[in-house]
C-alpha cells in the first residue's frame, strides 16, 4: 500500500489511523516516496503549540522549483504544465510545457538576481491572471526570495499596506488587466500605492493591455526586454525545509491584515499530497481551479500542488460570466477538463442563469468537482451535482484556510461517500477537535462546537510576518494547546464534519474574507461619520453580504443621504477594495452597546437578517431602546 495515493475507503481508514498513531513515520514515508531532497532531514517534526513553534523535516535541503519542474524534464518535458486561457475567447490559449516553463522561470529568476534580489528578500507581485504571475512566483522560489502576492483586485491603499508590512524591495506588476468586458488600470493603482512605499526600489512591468502608462524614471522598467536578454539557466538556490517560501495576507478580525508565512518543505509535501488525493489526479488529466492565484487556493492548487505532481493545470484570466454565463463550461469542453475546482459563489450565480448555457457544452470529461471558500448550501450543491456532474462526478467540499496551507477536511472522490453540505472527513495527518465555550473538548458524535486542530500538519503557517505574538494570540491562545480556526462546525452521527461558518468578525463575501474593522475604518474616515458597525447577513448569490450601520456626527443633518452613501462606498472602494462595499447602509442615531462599551454585533446581525423575533438577552445593553428604533427604520 502506498501512503501517497489513497484508492479506497479501507485504505483511507488505515492511512488515517497510521497518521494519528505515528505521525512522524507517516509523513516521513510520504516525503520519501515522492519528492527530491538535496539532503535528508535530521528530524521529521518538533513542535510546541504554546510558543507556538513547529518545524517539519528539520535541516532537510531542497528547492521547490526543482520538485515542481526540473525533475519532470526527462519524463514529461513536452507535457503541458500550464494551459493559459485568456479573458477573450477569441484570443488563443497558450500551452506551456515543463521544458518551456523551466526556461521562463530561469530567465525571470536571472532578471530578479540582476536587480539585486537575493535569498530571503521579499518580492511583491501585483499581477492579473497572466502566465507572468505563475512564472514570477516560481522565479522567486528558484532563488530563495519570498513572494508576497497581492490579489490584483485590491486597492492602492491595501497594496501599500501589504508591501510595506512585508518590506518588499521590488514590485512586479502589469500595465493593466482584463476582467470580462472591463480593462483595469493596474499600473495606475500600483503607482498610487508606490508613492507610499519608499522601500520599493524597482518596479518591473509586464505588458498585457498595451495601454499608455506612466513609467517612473529610474524605478520602472518593462519586463519583457529584460527577460529577452536574460540567460535561461539558473541553478536553484538550496533552501532549508523551514526557510520561508511566501507570505500571503489574510483579513483579521481586527486592524491590519495578517501576513501568513509559509515555509518550503512542509508546504510542498502537504499541497502535493492533498492535491493528488483530493482530485485523484492521473497522469494525462487536465485539472482546472478557477480561483485567482492571489488567494491561497491559487497558490496551493493552481500552482504548487499540481506542478509538484507533474500535472497539467489550467490558469484562466477571465470571469465566469464573460462573454456569457457559459464561459466556464465552454472552457471545460475546449480543454477537456477532468477535475474542476470552484467556489460556491460562482456556482450560485451560474445556477441562476438559463440551463442552455450548460447544455450547449460537452462536459463528459469531468470526473471530479470541487468546492472551496465558504459553506456550500444544499441548493447549490444539488445544482452542481445534477447539471455539471450529471450525478456521476463526486463533489469534494474542501474545507481549509490561508493559514492551513492546504486542504484539511474533504471527501476523497470515489473513496469517501459524499453528503451534501458536509466537508466529511479529515485528511490523513489532520486531527480536528470541537471545543465548547468553557474550553473543553466535546467528544462523541452529533455535537457542535468551535473547530480546532490538535496536532501539527506539514502545511501549516509558521507565523504572522513580523508579529509572532499576534500569531500566538490569534490562533493558539483561545484553547490551550490547540490551533483555533475561527470556524464553527458540527460532527454528525458517523463523524462527518460540516463547517457552519465563522465565529469571529470575519465575513466571507463571495468567497473573499473580509475583516469588519478595516471596512469600519474606511467608513469612519468620512468627515460626516461619527461611528459605524459592519455585519454580515445571508445573501442568495454572495453567501453573505455586508450591512453597515452608520452614525452621523450631526444627527438630523439635512445632507443628502444618497450622496453620503455614495461617498461612503467610494471611500471603502479606495481603502479596502470594491468587493467590500456594503449592500445596505443604514443611518442610525446610536449603536446597541454593552455597559463596557462593546458593540453588540449579535443584535445587529439579527436585525440585518430580519430575524428579530428572538433577539436574546438585551438587558445587558446600555441603551436597549435603540434596538426598536433601528428595527423600525430597517426598511
Ligand atoms: C481556502 C480558503 C478560510 C475560511 C475558513 C472558512 C471558509 C473555506 C470552506 C469554508 C465552509 C468550506 N471556508 N472553505 N467554509 N466550507 N469548504 O478559502 O482560505 O480565504 O483563508 O478562507 O473560508 O470560514 O475559515 P481563506
XYZ file of C-alpha atoms and ligand atoms in Angstrom:
661
model
C 0.000 0.000 0.000
C 1.227 3.457 -0.860
C 0.773 6.194 1.675
C 0.919 8.709 -1.135
C -2.177 7.724 -3.050
C -5.335 6.555 -1.294
C -7.584 4.457 -3.516
C -10.399 3.114 -1.378
C -12.175 3.680 1.899
C -10.428 0.878 3.736
C -7.081 2.327 2.730
C -8.210 5.763 3.893
C -9.019 4.468 7.372
C -5.754 2.544 7.550
C -3.696 5.501 6.404
C -5.605 7.875 8.672
C -5.070 5.678 11.739
C -1.402 5.439 10.966
C -1.129 9.209 10.509
C -2.521 9.724 14.023
C -0.648 6.929 15.782
C 2.720 7.533 14.165
C 2.579 10.983 12.570
C 6.326 11.330 12.116
C 6.643 7.940 10.399
C 3.646 8.592 8.280
C 4.840 11.962 6.925
C 8.381 10.707 6.578
C 7.180 7.950 4.257
C 5.151 10.396 2.188
C 8.097 12.797 1.942
C 10.453 9.998 0.919
C 8.167 8.432 -1.594
C 7.541 11.320 -3.880
C 9.995 14.217 -3.633
C 13.544 15.221 -4.467
C 15.611 16.337 -1.495
C 19.179 17.617 -1.714
C 19.728 16.493 1.851
C 17.571 14.380 4.120
C 16.064 15.720 7.350
C 17.601 15.047 10.742
C 14.240 15.078 12.451
C 10.729 14.834 10.974
C 8.846 17.002 13.456
C 9.372 19.086 16.528
C 6.569 21.205 17.937
C 5.248 23.213 20.819
C 1.871 24.913 20.388
C 2.381 27.092 23.467
C 5.126 29.117 21.792
C 3.990 28.237 19.067
C 6.875 26.637 17.231
C 6.556 23.950 14.592
C 9.347 22.508 12.449
C 8.943 19.846 9.780
C 11.789 17.985 8.091
C 14.422 19.845 10.084
C 17.687 20.524 8.283
C 16.468 18.946 5.064
C 17.593 20.782 1.925
C 15.622 21.267 -1.263
C 14.336 23.700 -3.820
C 10.617 23.575 -4.514
C 11.031 24.503 -8.193
C 13.298 21.519 -8.652
C 10.408 19.432 -7.375
C 7.802 21.274 -9.470
C 9.781 21.495 -12.725
C 13.326 20.093 -13.081
C 12.657 16.541 -12.014
C 9.984 16.204 -14.716
C 12.128 17.437 -17.581
C 13.238 13.982 -18.691
C 9.959 12.190 -18.172
C 7.479 14.946 -19.009
C 9.491 17.700 -20.704
C 6.978 18.170 -23.511
C 3.941 17.680 -21.342
C 1.888 20.817 -20.820
C 2.407 22.234 -17.361
C 0.162 25.277 -17.687
C -2.712 25.904 -20.070
C -3.370 29.603 -20.042
C -6.863 30.581 -21.168
C -7.246 34.317 -21.856
C -10.156 36.571 -20.956
C -11.290 36.902 -24.570
C -12.430 33.575 -26.075
C -11.136 34.676 -29.491
C -7.581 35.079 -28.188
C -5.559 31.900 -28.443
C -4.859 29.805 -25.363
C -1.206 29.128 -24.503
C 0.184 25.700 -23.702
C 3.380 25.984 -21.671
C 5.339 22.739 -21.427
C 7.516 21.766 -18.481
C 10.585 22.488 -20.632
C 9.332 25.925 -21.574
C 8.321 26.684 -18.018
C 11.822 25.757 -16.881
C 13.349 28.299 -19.257
C 10.818 31.001 -18.434
C 11.345 30.601 -14.701
C 15.132 30.631 -15.038
C 15.079 33.760 -17.164
C 12.823 35.543 -14.706
C 14.982 34.366 -11.801
C 18.039 35.846 -13.504
C 16.259 39.162 -14.000
C 15.462 39.266 -10.295
C 19.063 38.483 -9.466
C 20.257 41.287 -11.710
C 18.014 43.613 -9.756
C 19.871 42.570 -6.630
C 17.225 40.226 -5.230
C 18.712 37.520 -3.016
C 17.589 34.690 -0.789
C 15.276 35.992 1.931
C 14.338 39.251 0.139
C 10.635 39.950 -0.263
C 9.112 40.460 -3.689
C 5.657 41.965 -4.119
C 3.717 40.515 -7.029
C 0.676 42.515 -8.112
C -0.342 40.851 -11.348
C -3.510 39.677 -13.058
C -4.001 36.038 -14.073
C -1.384 36.009 -16.819
C 1.468 33.480 -17.154
C 3.952 36.024 -15.766
C 2.220 35.674 -12.389
C 2.965 31.950 -12.100
C 6.440 32.409 -13.535
C 7.266 35.279 -11.167
C 6.316 33.206 -8.124
C 8.380 30.242 -9.254
C 11.286 32.559 -10.110
C 11.264 33.856 -6.534
C 11.232 30.301 -5.224
C 14.091 29.437 -7.584
C 16.401 31.983 -5.948
C 15.031 31.733 -2.417
C 13.261 35.098 -2.457
C 9.963 35.264 -0.576
C 6.986 36.151 -2.741
C 4.136 38.202 -1.434
C 1.330 38.104 -3.977
C -1.352 40.751 -3.589
C -4.652 39.977 -5.331
C -4.990 42.317 -8.311
C -8.445 43.420 -7.161
C -7.057 45.190 -4.102
C -6.840 48.983 -3.915
C -3.714 51.189 -3.747
C -4.046 51.524 -0.005
C -4.374 47.766 0.573
C -1.425 47.133 -1.740
C 0.737 49.716 0.038
C -0.072 48.318 3.497
C 0.898 44.802 2.404
C 4.022 45.882 0.504
C 5.314 47.865 3.473
C 4.397 45.272 6.078
C 6.469 42.607 4.342
C 9.255 45.056 3.430
C 9.292 44.309 -0.302
C 12.229 45.725 -2.285
C 10.727 45.179 -5.679
C 7.252 45.076 -7.195
C 6.158 43.171 -10.253
C 3.024 44.471 -11.917
C 1.406 44.971 -15.331
C 0.281 47.888 -17.471
C -3.292 46.783 -16.938
C -5.613 43.822 -16.865
C -8.741 42.457 -18.486
C -11.717 41.359 -16.393
C -14.649 40.416 -18.583
C -15.674 43.478 -20.573
C -13.606 45.824 -18.398
C -9.991 46.878 -18.527
C -8.359 47.821 -15.277
C -5.613 50.389 -14.879
C -3.444 48.168 -12.731
C -0.324 50.290 -13.112
C -2.279 53.359 -12.009
C -3.334 51.522 -8.838
C 0.236 50.328 -8.300
C 1.522 53.906 -8.750
C -0.970 55.057 -6.126
C 0.485 52.528 -3.715
C 4.109 53.108 -4.646
C 4.084 56.725 -3.560
C 3.658 55.355 -0.039
C 6.179 52.512 -0.430
C 9.635 54.076 -0.028
C 11.262 50.639 0.326
C 10.442 49.573 -3.240
C 13.456 50.319 -5.427
C 12.447 48.661 -8.679
C 9.177 48.029 -10.463
C 9.013 45.522 -13.302
C 6.033 45.979 -15.600
C 4.538 43.210 -17.733
C 2.713 44.287 -20.849
C -0.816 42.984 -21.141
C -3.208 45.630 -22.419
C -0.755 47.854 -24.310
C -2.009 50.985 -22.651
C -0.133 54.218 -22.460
C 1.052 54.318 -18.861
C 3.336 56.396 -16.727
C 6.800 54.847 -16.267
C 8.719 56.388 -13.407
C 12.241 57.206 -14.497
C 14.834 55.209 -12.575
C 12.216 52.978 -10.925
C 10.004 51.341 -13.552
C 11.130 49.051 -16.355
C 9.329 46.901 -18.892
C 9.751 43.251 -18.051
C 9.925 41.673 -21.495
C 13.190 43.238 -22.760
C 14.888 42.161 -19.532
C 13.616 38.588 -19.959
C 14.747 38.546 -23.594
C 18.271 39.413 -22.521
C 18.485 37.022 -19.550
C 20.059 33.566 -19.587
C 17.664 30.619 -19.392
C 19.867 28.770 -16.957
C 19.717 29.433 -13.268
C 20.857 26.970 -10.632
C 18.255 26.584 -7.892
C 19.118 28.073 -4.515
C 19.318 25.264 -1.998
C 16.859 26.019 0.771
C 16.290 24.676 4.224
C 12.931 22.940 4.642
C 11.961 25.630 7.157
C 13.085 28.609 5.043
C 10.151 30.880 4.140
C 8.581 30.308 0.730
C 5.951 33.031 0.720
C 3.843 35.493 2.633
C 0.154 35.799 1.861
C -2.146 38.236 3.593
C -5.492 37.321 5.052
C -8.040 39.524 6.797
C -8.044 39.597 10.539
C -10.991 40.365 12.748
C -9.220 43.495 13.924
C -6.967 46.039 12.313
C -4.341 45.237 9.779
C -4.135 42.156 7.566
C -2.084 39.197 8.753
C 0.872 38.178 6.603
C 0.725 34.401 6.910
C 4.181 32.978 6.396
C 4.595 29.537 4.837
C 7.811 27.572 4.654
C 9.222 25.346 1.949
C 9.419 21.619 2.763
C 6.231 21.022 4.691
C 4.136 23.206 2.401
C 5.407 21.328 -0.651
C 4.705 17.898 0.809
C 1.298 18.893 2.091
C -0.037 20.631 -1.034
C 1.262 17.876 -3.315
C -0.184 15.110 -1.166
C -3.601 16.700 -0.768
C -3.765 17.604 -4.466
C -3.081 14.040 -5.538
C -5.754 12.566 -3.295
C -8.488 15.204 -3.281
C -8.539 15.314 -7.072
C -7.406 11.730 -7.738
C -5.181 13.200 -10.422
C -3.996 10.733 -13.097
C -1.119 11.324 -15.483
C -2.977 12.640 -18.548
C -5.693 14.548 -16.746
C -6.332 18.233 -17.244
C -7.086 19.985 -13.980
C -8.672 23.405 -13.567
C -9.070 25.541 -10.476
C -10.932 28.778 -11.211
C -9.547 30.715 -8.238
C -7.242 33.683 -8.615
C -3.608 32.932 -7.779
C -3.792 35.979 -5.485
C -5.595 33.789 -2.939
C -4.249 30.730 -1.148
C -6.415 28.420 -3.277
C -4.485 29.592 -6.323
C -1.086 29.325 -4.630
C -1.665 25.768 -3.453
C -3.991 24.333 -6.095
C -3.247 26.187 -9.322
C 0.482 26.327 -8.853
C 2.426 24.335 -6.276
C 0.242 21.260 -5.624
C -0.458 20.447 -9.281
C 3.079 21.166 -10.520
C 4.613 19.084 -7.731
C 2.615 16.189 -9.224
C 3.697 16.915 -12.803
C 0.099 17.816 -13.648
C -1.441 19.974 -16.350
C -3.073 22.944 -14.662
C -5.368 25.497 -16.293
C -4.997 29.174 -15.471
C -7.947 31.346 -16.530
C -7.687 35.109 -16.863
C -11.366 35.978 -17.130
C -14.638 35.768 -15.256
C -17.456 33.175 -15.177
C -19.950 35.452 -16.924
C -17.995 36.879 -19.852
C -18.874 36.876 -22.687
C -21.789 34.923 -21.240
C -22.659 32.540 -18.428
C -21.435 29.572 -20.476
C -17.768 30.570 -20.342
C -16.699 28.042 -17.665
C -18.429 25.191 -19.451
C -17.041 26.226 -22.817
C -13.537 26.049 -21.313
C -14.255 22.636 -19.773
C -15.249 21.351 -23.222
C -12.394 23.091 -25.043
C -9.599 21.766 -22.828
C -11.375 18.528 -21.824
C -11.066 19.363 -18.175
C -11.156 16.341 -15.842
C -11.097 17.990 -12.423
C -12.886 21.279 -11.872
C -12.487 23.272 -8.651
C -14.507 26.419 -7.963
C -16.308 28.422 -5.262
C -19.952 28.253 -4.094
C -20.496 31.901 -5.025
C -19.697 31.127 -8.681
C -21.927 28.049 -8.577
C -24.834 30.043 -7.139
C -24.570 32.815 -9.691
C -24.328 30.380 -12.622
C -27.201 28.292 -11.281
C -29.405 31.382 -11.663
C -28.800 31.574 -15.394
C -30.588 29.621 -18.120
C -29.699 25.937 -18.321
C -28.954 26.435 -22.035
C -25.564 27.817 -21.040
C -24.694 24.447 -19.579
C -26.444 22.159 -22.025
C -24.657 23.655 -25.019
C -21.367 22.117 -23.959
C -19.949 18.641 -23.659
C -18.962 18.170 -20.033
C -18.330 14.436 -20.259
C -14.611 14.808 -19.491
C -15.374 15.820 -15.886
C -14.519 13.276 -13.181
C -14.266 15.348 -10.002
C -15.954 18.596 -8.927
C -14.531 20.660 -6.098
C -15.874 23.458 -3.932
C -13.951 25.798 -1.652
C -14.065 29.096 0.181
C -17.310 29.034 2.134
C -20.057 26.636 3.111
C -21.878 25.311 0.057
C -25.630 25.392 0.581
C -27.824 22.438 -0.283
C -29.391 24.026 -3.369
C -26.061 24.964 -4.927
C -24.650 21.526 -4.104
C -27.519 19.797 -5.955
C -27.333 22.094 -8.955
C -23.587 21.415 -9.224
C -24.175 17.697 -8.857
C -27.137 17.466 -11.266
C -26.225 19.908 -14.004
C -22.443 19.907 -14.075
C -21.548 16.488 -12.703
C -24.668 14.807 -14.198
C -24.783 12.876 -10.919
C -21.645 10.997 -11.988
C -18.820 13.187 -10.722
C -18.340 13.205 -6.975
C -18.282 16.637 -5.328
C -15.441 17.368 -2.948
C -16.373 20.116 -0.498
C -12.915 21.083 0.726
C -12.527 22.987 3.971
C -9.260 24.791 4.691
C -7.710 28.239 5.191
C -4.853 30.511 4.157
C -3.336 29.552 7.492
C -3.555 25.804 6.899
C -1.732 25.954 3.533
C -3.710 23.042 2.125
C -6.979 21.145 2.303
C -7.804 19.839 5.799
C -11.270 18.299 5.727
C -12.646 16.933 2.472
C -14.072 13.841 0.888
C -11.706 11.856 -1.311
C -13.619 11.281 -4.559
C -14.571 7.675 -5.374
C -13.421 6.869 -1.832
C -15.475 8.825 0.732
C -19.276 8.638 0.299
C -20.380 12.256 -0.006
C -23.131 14.050 1.869
C -24.426 17.416 0.641
C -23.020 20.423 2.576
C -20.576 18.231 4.515
C -16.805 18.520 4.143
C -16.901 14.979 5.614
C -13.646 13.532 6.965
C -10.256 14.914 7.977
C -7.298 14.354 5.728
C -4.596 11.942 6.927
C -2.483 13.828 9.459
C -5.288 16.229 10.398
C -6.690 15.856 13.913
C -9.778 18.055 14.379
C -11.417 18.774 17.725
C -14.666 20.539 18.600
C -14.459 22.758 21.671
C -17.107 24.239 23.906
C -17.151 27.763 25.304
C -15.511 26.653 28.531
C -12.533 25.349 26.630
C -13.347 21.651 26.955
C -13.185 19.272 24.043
C -16.591 17.919 23.022
C -16.184 14.225 22.402
C -18.528 11.866 20.580
C -20.781 12.380 17.594
C -23.821 14.545 16.860
C -22.187 17.519 18.528
C -21.380 21.092 17.570
C -18.582 23.413 18.669
C -15.624 25.541 17.713
C -13.312 23.869 15.270
C -9.708 23.390 16.385
C -6.804 21.222 15.241
C -4.915 19.316 17.925
C -1.736 18.308 16.172
C 0.597 19.988 13.651
C 0.429 19.202 9.934
C 3.202 19.996 7.444
C 1.335 22.726 5.532
C 0.519 24.985 8.466
C 1.690 28.619 8.502
C 4.584 29.111 10.914
C 3.981 32.707 11.915
C 2.491 36.067 11.015
C 5.231 38.001 9.272
C 6.837 40.338 11.791
C 4.345 39.617 14.532
C 4.727 36.258 16.213
C 2.795 37.460 19.281
C -0.234 38.126 17.145
C 0.109 34.644 15.654
C 0.047 33.075 19.104
C -2.713 35.361 20.313
C -4.996 34.775 17.296
C -4.632 31.041 16.845
C -3.150 29.422 19.939
C -4.477 31.306 22.937
C -8.243 30.706 22.779
C -7.855 26.986 23.505
C -4.844 25.535 25.256
C -2.536 23.504 23.013
C -4.846 23.806 20.049
C -4.846 25.662 16.762
C -8.160 27.577 16.683
C -9.587 28.000 13.178
C -12.153 30.736 13.822
C -14.862 28.481 12.360
C -17.742 26.629 13.954
C -18.531 23.059 12.928
C -20.734 20.120 13.731
C -19.941 16.424 13.662
C -22.766 14.120 12.586
C -23.627 10.599 13.695
C -20.918 8.967 11.575
C -18.217 11.537 12.339
C -18.623 13.695 9.231
C -17.846 17.392 9.678
C -19.988 20.233 8.467
C -18.496 23.712 8.684
C -21.148 26.147 9.865
C -19.256 29.424 9.359
C -17.058 31.963 11.099
C -17.491 32.559 14.790
C -15.402 35.771 14.763
C -15.632 39.132 12.977
C -14.504 37.854 9.610
C -17.274 37.869 6.983
C -16.988 35.815 3.825
C -18.493 37.671 0.853
C -18.419 35.829 -2.472
C -15.681 33.672 -1.026
C -13.491 36.639 -0.017
C -12.608 37.002 3.636
C -13.278 40.483 4.876
C -12.484 41.770 8.325
C -15.096 44.204 9.622
C -12.517 46.521 11.220
C -10.828 47.884 8.071
C -14.236 48.480 6.456
C -15.434 50.365 9.517
C -12.209 52.388 9.478
C -12.844 53.351 5.863
C -16.404 54.462 6.714
C -15.276 56.374 9.770
C -12.764 58.338 7.750
C -15.657 60.123 6.046
C -15.854 63.554 7.702
C -19.610 63.302 8.350
C -19.379 59.925 10.123
C -19.085 59.532 13.875
C -19.098 55.767 14.203
C -20.082 52.639 12.329
C -20.559 48.900 12.625
C -20.471 46.406 9.798
C -22.027 42.945 9.979
C -22.830 40.174 7.541
C -26.230 38.870 6.528
C -27.195 35.963 4.249
C -27.260 36.735 0.540
C -28.597 34.480 -2.197
C -25.590 34.691 -4.507
C -22.742 36.059 -2.439
C -23.291 33.771 0.540
C -23.023 36.804 2.798
C -23.401 40.492 2.079
C -22.358 43.443 4.204
C -24.688 45.664 6.193
C -23.304 48.927 7.547
C -24.863 50.831 10.426
C -23.602 54.394 10.390
C -23.937 57.166 12.964
C -23.555 60.671 11.574
C -21.845 63.388 13.546
C -24.737 65.796 13.280
C -27.964 63.967 13.804
C -30.825 65.323 11.738
C -28.382 66.948 9.413
C -30.082 67.728 6.146
C -27.321 66.334 3.926
C -28.429 64.217 1.051
C -28.351 60.663 2.372
C -27.990 59.150 -1.101
C -24.897 61.214 -1.737
C -23.460 60.242 1.609
C -23.999 56.590 0.776
C -22.124 57.055 -2.479
C -19.243 58.803 -0.763
C -19.025 56.090 1.882
C -18.960 53.428 -0.819
C -16.289 55.356 -2.657
C -14.154 55.550 0.468
C -14.480 51.789 1.019
C -13.581 51.055 -2.617
C -10.446 53.133 -2.350
C -9.292 51.943 1.023
C -10.260 48.302 1.037
C -11.468 47.436 -2.459
C -14.783 47.359 -4.351
C -15.594 43.881 -3.010
C -16.060 45.401 0.469
C -18.880 47.768 -0.463
C -21.930 47.161 1.752
C -25.196 46.029 0.238
C -27.095 48.268 2.652
C -26.070 51.383 4.557
C -28.471 52.352 7.335
C -28.043 55.634 9.173
C -28.787 55.245 12.875
C -28.691 57.569 15.849
C -26.789 55.127 18.073
C -25.495 51.539 18.174
C -26.545 48.959 20.765
C -23.695 48.769 23.267
C -22.868 46.799 26.347
C -22.001 48.580 29.552
C -18.356 48.036 28.833
C -18.813 49.858 25.529
C -18.708 46.872 23.171
C -21.000 46.997 20.193
C -23.483 44.081 20.366
C -22.906 42.734 16.903
C -25.080 39.736 17.594
C -28.130 42.031 17.651
C -27.044 43.975 14.586
C -26.604 40.718 12.697
C -30.130 39.642 13.608
C -31.633 42.945 12.517
C -29.718 42.822 9.230
C -31.018 39.328 8.516
C -34.548 40.203 9.695
C -34.532 37.675 12.486
C -35.860 39.975 15.130
C -38.400 37.674 16.798
C -35.807 36.357 19.175
C -33.130 38.899 19.911
C -31.932 37.134 23.048
C -30.982 38.955 26.191
C -30.822 42.725 25.659
C -30.827 43.589 29.342
C -27.072 43.992 29.458
C -27.327 46.831 26.972
C -26.570 50.355 27.991
C -29.222 51.644 25.568
C -31.839 48.922 24.941
C -34.297 51.432 23.471
C -32.119 51.894 20.394
C -32.876 48.355 19.236
C -36.521 49.076 18.405
C -35.581 52.285 16.696
C -33.078 50.520 14.427
C -35.592 47.766 13.639
C -38.334 50.217 12.737
C -36.017 52.089 10.385
C -34.605 48.899 8.851
C -36.876 49.374 5.827
C -9.162 28.113 1.257
C -9.755 29.373 1.743
C -10.824 30.460 5.017
C -12.239 30.440 5.546
C -12.466 29.331 6.529
C -13.969 29.101 6.400
C -14.225 29.342 4.933
C -13.270 27.689 3.281
C -14.827 26.166 3.248
C -15.195 27.167 4.175
C -17.123 26.011 4.676
C -15.714 25.060 3.071
N -14.214 28.102 4.151
N -13.635 26.520 2.728
N -16.340 27.079 4.888
N -16.854 25.021 3.817
N -15.461 24.065 2.201
O -10.890 29.684 1.426
O -8.963 30.142 2.557
O -9.554 32.549 2.077
O -8.241 31.877 4.143
O -10.692 31.368 3.939
O -13.148 30.183 4.485
O -14.675 30.056 7.147
O -12.080 29.713 7.822
P -9.314 31.560 3.171
